[in-house]
Short mmCIF file of C-alpha atoms in Angstrom, two decimals:
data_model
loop_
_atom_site.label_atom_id
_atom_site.label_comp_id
_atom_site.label_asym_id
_atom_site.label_seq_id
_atom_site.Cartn_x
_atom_site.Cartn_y
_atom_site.Cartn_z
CA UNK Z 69 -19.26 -50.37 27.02
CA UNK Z 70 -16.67 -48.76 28.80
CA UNK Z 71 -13.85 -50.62 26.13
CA UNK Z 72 -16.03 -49.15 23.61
CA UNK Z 73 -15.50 -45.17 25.29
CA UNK Z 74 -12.14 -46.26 25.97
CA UNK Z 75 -11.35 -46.57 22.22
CA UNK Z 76 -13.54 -43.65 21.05
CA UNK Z 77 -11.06 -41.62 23.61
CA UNK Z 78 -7.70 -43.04 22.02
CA UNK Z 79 -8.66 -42.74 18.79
CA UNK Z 80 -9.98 -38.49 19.06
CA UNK Z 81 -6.94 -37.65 21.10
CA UNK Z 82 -4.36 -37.93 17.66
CA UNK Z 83 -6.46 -35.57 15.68
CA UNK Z 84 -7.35 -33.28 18.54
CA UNK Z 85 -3.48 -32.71 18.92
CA UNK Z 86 -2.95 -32.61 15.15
CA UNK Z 87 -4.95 -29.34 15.21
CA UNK Z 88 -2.93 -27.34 17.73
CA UNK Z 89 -2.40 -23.54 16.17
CA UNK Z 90 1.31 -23.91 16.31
CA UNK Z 91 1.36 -27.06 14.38
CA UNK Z 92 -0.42 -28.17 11.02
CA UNK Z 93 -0.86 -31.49 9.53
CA UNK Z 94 2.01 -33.01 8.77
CA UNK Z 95 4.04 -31.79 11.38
CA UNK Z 96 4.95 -28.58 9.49
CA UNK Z 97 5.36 -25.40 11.64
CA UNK Z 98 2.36 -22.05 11.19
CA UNK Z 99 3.12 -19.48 7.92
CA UNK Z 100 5.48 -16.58 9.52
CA UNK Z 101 3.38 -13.70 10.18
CA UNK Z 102 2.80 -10.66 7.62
CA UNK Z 103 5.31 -8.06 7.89
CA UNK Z 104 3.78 -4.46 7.63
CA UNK Z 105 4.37 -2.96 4.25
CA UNK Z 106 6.06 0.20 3.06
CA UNK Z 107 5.54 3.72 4.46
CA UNK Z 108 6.07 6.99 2.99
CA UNK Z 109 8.76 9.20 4.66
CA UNK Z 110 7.02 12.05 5.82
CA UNK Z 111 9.43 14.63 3.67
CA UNK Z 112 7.23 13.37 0.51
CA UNK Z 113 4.48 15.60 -0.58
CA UNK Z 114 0.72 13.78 -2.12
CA UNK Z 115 0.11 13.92 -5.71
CA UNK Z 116 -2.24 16.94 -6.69
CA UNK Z 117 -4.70 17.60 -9.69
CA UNK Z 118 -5.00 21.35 -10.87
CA UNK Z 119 -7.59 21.91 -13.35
CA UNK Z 120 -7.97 24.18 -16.09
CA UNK Z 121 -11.22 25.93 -18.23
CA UNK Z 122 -11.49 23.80 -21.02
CA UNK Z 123 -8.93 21.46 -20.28
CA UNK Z 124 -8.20 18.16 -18.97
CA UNK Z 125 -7.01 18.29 -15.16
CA UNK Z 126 -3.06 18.16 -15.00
CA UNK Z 127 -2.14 15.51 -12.58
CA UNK Z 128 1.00 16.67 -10.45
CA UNK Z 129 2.77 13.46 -8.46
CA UNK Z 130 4.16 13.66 -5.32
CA UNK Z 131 7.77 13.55 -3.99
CA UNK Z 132 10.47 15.23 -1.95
CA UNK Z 133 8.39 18.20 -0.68
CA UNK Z 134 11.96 21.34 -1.05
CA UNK Z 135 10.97 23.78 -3.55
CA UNK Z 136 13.23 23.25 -6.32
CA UNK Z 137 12.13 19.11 -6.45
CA UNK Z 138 8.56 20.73 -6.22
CA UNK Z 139 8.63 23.10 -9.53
CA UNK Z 140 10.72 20.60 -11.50
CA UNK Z 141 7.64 18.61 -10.95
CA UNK Z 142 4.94 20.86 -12.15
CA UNK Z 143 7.33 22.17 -14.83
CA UNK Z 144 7.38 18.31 -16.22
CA UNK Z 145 3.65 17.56 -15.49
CA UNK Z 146 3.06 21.14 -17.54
CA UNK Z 147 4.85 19.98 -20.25
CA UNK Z 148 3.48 16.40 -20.52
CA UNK Z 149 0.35 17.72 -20.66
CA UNK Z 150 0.41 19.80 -23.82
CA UNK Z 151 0.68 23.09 -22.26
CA UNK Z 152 2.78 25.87 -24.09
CA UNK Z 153 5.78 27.58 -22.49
CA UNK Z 154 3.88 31.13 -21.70
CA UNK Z 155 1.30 28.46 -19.38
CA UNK Z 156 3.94 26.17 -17.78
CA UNK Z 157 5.16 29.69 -16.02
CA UNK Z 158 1.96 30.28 -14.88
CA UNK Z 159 1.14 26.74 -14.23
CA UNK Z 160 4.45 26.41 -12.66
CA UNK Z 161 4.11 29.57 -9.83
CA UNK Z 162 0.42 28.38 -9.03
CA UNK Z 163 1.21 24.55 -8.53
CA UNK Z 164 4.81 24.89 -6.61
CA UNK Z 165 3.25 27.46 -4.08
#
């Protein structure tokens, strides 16, 4: 009996130290941990949505947050989205203030 203990021991000790966290199987060292992933510097500005009567909200992105980055911006997402040049002025002065 006790042999028969004696071998059940030997034989669980190779696979109990096979599973140690800093090893796998194999002998092949853990995955390298996740780095963190890219942040936003905090001089960028969020992407805003300004909506207009009867028609389809004009989607501003974000970026650098000085003033003259800020209306080249609307003046673009204005444009892009079909409105004339009489409403990108007034689209421009309500989105870049």
């Amino acid at each position: 009996m006790r042999r028969f203990i004696l071998l059940a021991l030997l034989l669980a000790i190779p696979s109990a130290l096979a599973q140690q966290s800093d090893r796998l199987l194999g002998g092949a060292p853990a995955p390298p941990a996740m780095m963190p992933g890219p942040t936003i510097s905090p001089g960028y500005s969020s992407p805003t949505q300004f909506s207009f009567p009867n028609r389809a909200p004009v989607q501003v992105p974000g970026g650098p947050s000085n003033f003259s980055d800020k209306v080249q911006r609307c003046i673009e997402a204005g444009t892009a989205a079909g409105l004339g040049p009489n409403e990108v002025a007034g689209f421009t002065r309500r989105c870049a203030n």
